[in-house]
mmCIF file of N, CA and C in Angstrom:
data_model
loop_
_atom_site.group_PDB
_atom_site.id
_atom_site.type_symbol
_atom_site.label_atom_id
_atom_site.label_comp_id
_atom_site.label_asym_id
_atom_site.label_seq_id
_atom_site.Cartn_x
_atom_site.Cartn_y
_atom_site.Cartn_z
ATOM 1 N N MET A 628 0.811 -1.188 0.000
ATOM 2 C CA MET A 628 0.000 0.000 0.000
ATOM 3 C C MET A 628 0.865 1.267 0.000
ATOM 4 N N TRP A 629 1.844 1.341 0.925
ATOM 5 C CA TRP A 629 2.645 2.567 1.040
ATOM 6 C C TRP A 629 3.474 2.817 -0.212
ATOM 7 N N GLY A 630 3.995 1.758 -0.783
ATOM 8 C CA GLY A 630 4.774 1.921 -2.008
ATOM 9 C C GLY A 630 3.936 2.489 -3.133
ATOM 10 N N GLY A 631 2.703 2.003 -3.269
ATOM 11 C CA GLY A 631 1.800 2.497 -4.300
ATOM 12 C C GLY A 631 1.412 3.949 -4.080
ATOM 13 N N LEU A 632 1.145 4.301 -2.829
ATOM 14 C CA LEU A 632 0.805 5.694 -2.520
ATOM 15 C C LEU A 632 1.973 6.620 -2.829
ATOM 16 N N THR A 633 3.163 6.195 -2.463
ATOM 17 C CA THR A 633 4.349 7.015 -2.724
ATOM 18 C C THR A 633 4.614 7.132 -4.221
ATOM 19 N N GLN A 634 4.510 6.033 -4.925
ATOM 20 C CA GLN A 634 4.749 6.058 -6.372
ATOM 21 C C GLN A 634 3.754 6.968 -7.088
ATOM 22 N N GLY A 635 2.520 7.022 -6.580
ATOM 23 C CA GLY A 635 1.494 7.837 -7.221
ATOM 24 C C GLY A 635 1.582 9.317 -6.910
ATOM 25 N N ALA A 636 2.361 9.679 -5.901
ATOM 26 C CA ALA A 636 2.470 11.090 -5.510
ATOM 27 C C ALA A 636 3.267 11.875 -6.548
ATOM 28 N N THR A 637 2.783 13.056 -6.884
ATOM 29 C CA THR A 637 3.487 13.897 -7.847
ATOM 30 C C THR A 637 3.829 15.276 -7.291
ATOM 31 N N GLU A 638 3.110 15.720 -6.256
ATOM 32 C CA GLU A 638 3.344 17.058 -5.722
ATOM 33 C C GLU A 638 3.858 17.061 -4.295
ATOM 34 N N ASP A 639 3.253 16.268 -3.407
ATOM 35 C CA ASP A 639 3.599 16.280 -1.986
ATOM 36 C C ASP A 639 3.592 14.877 -1.401
ATOM 37 N N ILE A 640 4.562 14.629 -0.542
ATOM 38 C CA ILE A 640 4.582 13.445 0.310
ATOM 39 C C ILE A 640 4.873 13.959 1.714
ATOM 40 N N THR A 641 3.969 13.709 2.633
ATOM 41 C CA THR A 641 4.161 14.114 4.018
ATOM 42 C C THR A 641 4.047 12.878 4.892
ATOM 43 N N LEU A 642 5.087 12.609 5.641
ATOM 44 C CA LEU A 642 5.104 11.494 6.577
ATOM 45 C C LEU A 642 5.047 12.087 7.979
ATOM 46 N N ALA A 643 4.021 11.736 8.729
ATOM 47 C CA ALA A 643 3.825 12.328 10.049
ATOM 48 C C ALA A 643 3.557 11.240 11.078
ATOM 49 N N GLY A 644 4.121 11.423 12.249
ATOM 50 C CA GLY A 644 3.855 10.487 13.328
ATOM 51 C C GLY A 644 5.000 10.423 14.316
ATOM 52 N N TYR A 645 4.780 9.635 15.354
ATOM 53 C CA TYR A 645 5.838 9.437 16.343
ATOM 54 C C TYR A 645 6.924 8.527 15.802
ATOM 55 N N THR A 646 6.545 7.616 14.927
ATOM 56 C CA THR A 646 7.526 6.737 14.309
ATOM 57 C C THR A 646 7.005 6.263 12.962
ATOM 58 N N ASN A 647 7.868 6.199 12.017
ATOM 59 C CA ASN A 647 7.533 5.678 10.690
ATOM 60 C C ASN A 647 8.489 4.559 10.320
ATOM 61 N N TYR A 648 9.097 3.943 11.332
ATOM 62 C CA TYR A 648 10.124 2.947 11.051
ATOM 63 C C TYR A 648 9.611 1.780 10.222
ATOM 64 N N PHE A 649 8.316 1.477 10.335
ATOM 65 C CA PHE A 649 7.772 0.344 9.585
ATOM 66 C C PHE A 649 7.910 0.553 8.078
ATOM 67 N N LEU A 650 7.889 1.802 7.627
ATOM 68 C CA LEU A 650 8.053 2.071 6.192
ATOM 69 C C LEU A 650 9.408 1.592 5.694
ATOM 70 N N TRP A 651 10.437 1.866 6.474
ATOM 71 C CA TRP A 651 11.794 1.506 6.063
ATOM 72 C C TRP A 651 11.969 -0.010 6.100
ATOM 73 N N LEU A 652 11.247 -0.686 6.992
ATOM 74 C CA LEU A 652 11.320 -2.150 7.055
ATOM 75 C C LEU A 652 10.509 -2.792 5.935
ATOM 76 N N ASP A 653 9.347 -2.226 5.665
ATOM 77 C CA ASP A 653 8.446 -2.777 4.650
ATOM 78 C C ASP A 653 8.911 -2.461 3.230
ATOM 79 N N GLN A 654 9.537 -1.319 3.060
ATOM 80 C CA GLN A 654 9.969 -0.850 1.736
ATOM 81 C C GLN A 654 11.492 -0.638 1.758
ATOM 82 N N PRO A 655 12.279 -1.674 1.492
ATOM 83 C CA PRO A 655 13.743 -1.559 1.606
ATOM 84 C C PRO A 655 14.366 -0.458 0.753
ATOM 85 N N THR A 656 13.736 -0.076 -0.345
ATOM 86 C CA THR A 656 14.301 0.970 -1.215
ATOM 87 C C THR A 656 13.566 2.301 -1.056
ATOM 88 N N TYR A 657 12.932 2.497 0.095
ATOM 89 C CA TYR A 657 12.111 3.696 0.298
ATOM 90 C C TYR A 657 12.931 4.984 0.231
ATOM 91 N N VAL A 658 14.141 4.948 0.738
ATOM 92 C CA VAL A 658 14.999 6.143 0.680
ATOM 93 C C VAL A 658 15.238 6.547 -0.775
ATOM 94 N N GLU A 659 15.556 5.573 -1.603
ATOM 95 C CA GLU A 659 15.797 5.862 -3.018
ATOM 96 C C GLU A 659 14.527 6.365 -3.702
ATOM 97 N N THR A 660 13.388 5.794 -3.323
ATOM 98 C CA THR A 660 12.113 6.234 -3.893
ATOM 99 C C THR A 660 11.836 7.681 -3.523
ATOM 100 N N LEU A 661 12.020 8.029 -2.255
ATOM 101 C CA LEU A 661 11.794 9.412 -1.822
ATOM 102 C C LEU A 661 12.778 10.363 -2.500
ATOM 103 N N ARG A 662 14.015 9.938 -2.636
ATOM 104 C CA ARG A 662 15.021 10.773 -3.309
ATOM 105 C C ARG A 662 14.611 11.048 -4.754
ATOM 106 N N SER A 663 14.174 10.005 -5.440
ATOM 107 C CA SER A 663 13.739 10.158 -6.837
ATOM 108 C C SER A 663 12.552 11.101 -6.943
ATOM 109 N N LYS A 664 11.615 10.960 -6.016
ATOM 110 C CA LYS A 664 10.441 11.842 -6.023
ATOM 111 C C LYS A 664 10.861 13.291 -5.805
ATOM 112 N N ALA A 665 11.748 13.520 -4.855
ATOM 113 C CA ALA A 665 12.216 14.883 -4.569
ATOM 114 C C ALA A 665 12.955 15.463 -5.771
ATOM 115 N N GLU A 666 13.788 14.661 -6.394
ATOM 116 C CA GLU A 666 14.528 15.131 -7.576
ATOM 117 C C GLU A 666 13.591 15.459 -8.739
ATOM 118 N N ALA A 667 12.425 14.803 -8.764
ATOM 119 C CA ALA A 667 11.444 15.056 -9.825
ATOM 120 C C ALA A 667 10.534 16.240 -9.493
ATOM 121 N N GLY A 668 10.769 16.876 -8.327
ATOM 122 C CA GLY A 668 10.002 18.067 -7.986
ATOM 123 C C GLY A 668 8.905 17.852 -6.963
ATOM 124 N N CYS A 669 8.768 16.653 -6.456
ATOM 125 C CA CYS A 669 7.767 16.367 -5.429
ATOM 126 C C CYS A 669 8.318 16.831 -4.075
ATOM 127 N N ARG A 670 7.523 17.563 -3.324
ATOM 128 C CA ARG A 670 7.951 18.028 -2.003
ATOM 129 C C ARG A 670 7.809 16.876 -1.011
ATOM 130 N N VAL A 671 8.886 16.544 -0.313
ATOM 131 C CA VAL A 671 8.887 15.457 0.675
ATOM 132 C C VAL A 671 9.127 16.072 2.045
ATOM 133 N N ARG A 672 8.181 15.835 2.958
ATOM 134 C CA ARG A 672 8.273 16.423 4.300
ATOM 135 C C ARG A 672 8.094 15.344 5.365
ATOM 136 N N PHE A 673 8.763 15.549 6.487
ATOM 137 C CA PHE A 673 8.626 14.679 7.647
ATOM 138 C C PHE A 673 8.159 15.525 8.829
ATOM 139 N N LEU A 674 7.128 15.073 9.502
ATOM 140 C CA LEU A 674 6.662 15.700 10.733
ATOM 141 C C LEU A 674 6.814 14.633 11.806
ATOM 142 N N ILE A 675 7.727 14.864 12.732
ATOM 143 C CA ILE A 675 8.048 13.852 13.727
ATOM 144 C C ILE A 675 7.566 14.329 15.093
ATOM 145 N N GLY A 676 6.747 13.509 15.725
ATOM 146 C CA GLY A 676 6.243 13.840 17.053
ATOM 147 C C GLY A 676 7.295 13.589 18.118
ATOM 148 N N ASP A 677 7.220 14.355 19.165
ATOM 149 C CA ASP A 677 8.127 14.213 20.301
ATOM 150 C C ASP A 677 7.316 13.708 21.482
ATOM 151 N N THR A 678 7.427 12.416 21.772
ATOM 152 C CA THR A 678 6.626 11.843 22.855
ATOM 153 C C THR A 678 6.962 12.459 24.200
ATOM 154 N N ALA A 679 8.199 12.861 24.416
ATOM 155 C CA ALA A 679 8.577 13.475 25.682
ATOM 156 C C ALA A 679 7.853 14.805 25.863
ATOM 157 N N ALA A 680 7.739 15.573 24.804
ATOM 158 C CA ALA A 680 7.038 16.863 24.893
ATOM 159 C C ALA A 680 5.555 16.638 25.153
ATOM 160 N N ALA A 681 4.974 15.660 24.495
ATOM 161 C CA ALA A 681 3.548 15.393 24.688
ATOM 162 C C ALA A 681 3.263 14.988 26.124
ATOM 163 N N PHE A 682 4.110 14.153 26.688
ATOM 164 C CA PHE A 682 3.908 13.744 28.071
ATOM 165 C C PHE A 682 4.148 14.896 29.025
ATOM 166 N N GLY A 683 5.120 15.738 28.715
ATOM 167 C CA GLY A 683 5.405 16.892 29.556
ATOM 168 C C GLY A 683 4.244 17.862 29.607
ATOM 169 N N VAL A 684 3.578 18.044 28.469
ATOM 170 C CA VAL A 684 2.435 18.948 28.414
ATOM 171 C C VAL A 684 1.302 18.406 29.280
ATOM 172 N N ARG A 685 1.029 17.123 29.181
ATOM 173 C CA ARG A 685 -0.029 16.526 30.003
ATOM 174 C C ARG A 685 0.305 16.634 31.484
ATOM 175 N N ALA A 686 1.538 16.387 31.838
ATOM 176 C CA ALA A 686 1.923 16.432 33.242
ATOM 177 C C ALA A 686 1.803 17.850 33.788
ATOM 178 N N ALA A 687 2.164 18.832 32.989
ATOM 179 C CA ALA A 687 2.088 20.217 33.425
ATOM 180 C C ALA A 687 0.647 20.690 33.569
ATOM 181 N N ALA A 688 -0.251 20.112 32.783
ATOM 182 C CA ALA A 688 -1.641 20.539 32.797
ATOM 183 C C ALA A 688 -2.397 19.985 34.002
ATOM 184 N N THR A 689 -1.876 18.944 34.628
ATOM 185 C CA THR A 689 -2.611 18.337 35.762
ATOM 186 C C THR A 689 -2.129 18.860 37.080
#
């Protein structure tokens, strides 16, 4: 599924979450695929969550 979604992207690829490690395990050539997409003009972005910050915010709020 992820390989097909990435291959079909032409303008933007955004990967967001606390971890996306499964992509690299499931798609051994994912780095090369993302590089090719970026070189072809597709914007590739990563949004990485910080679990420590999320827990800190909850702790401060209580």
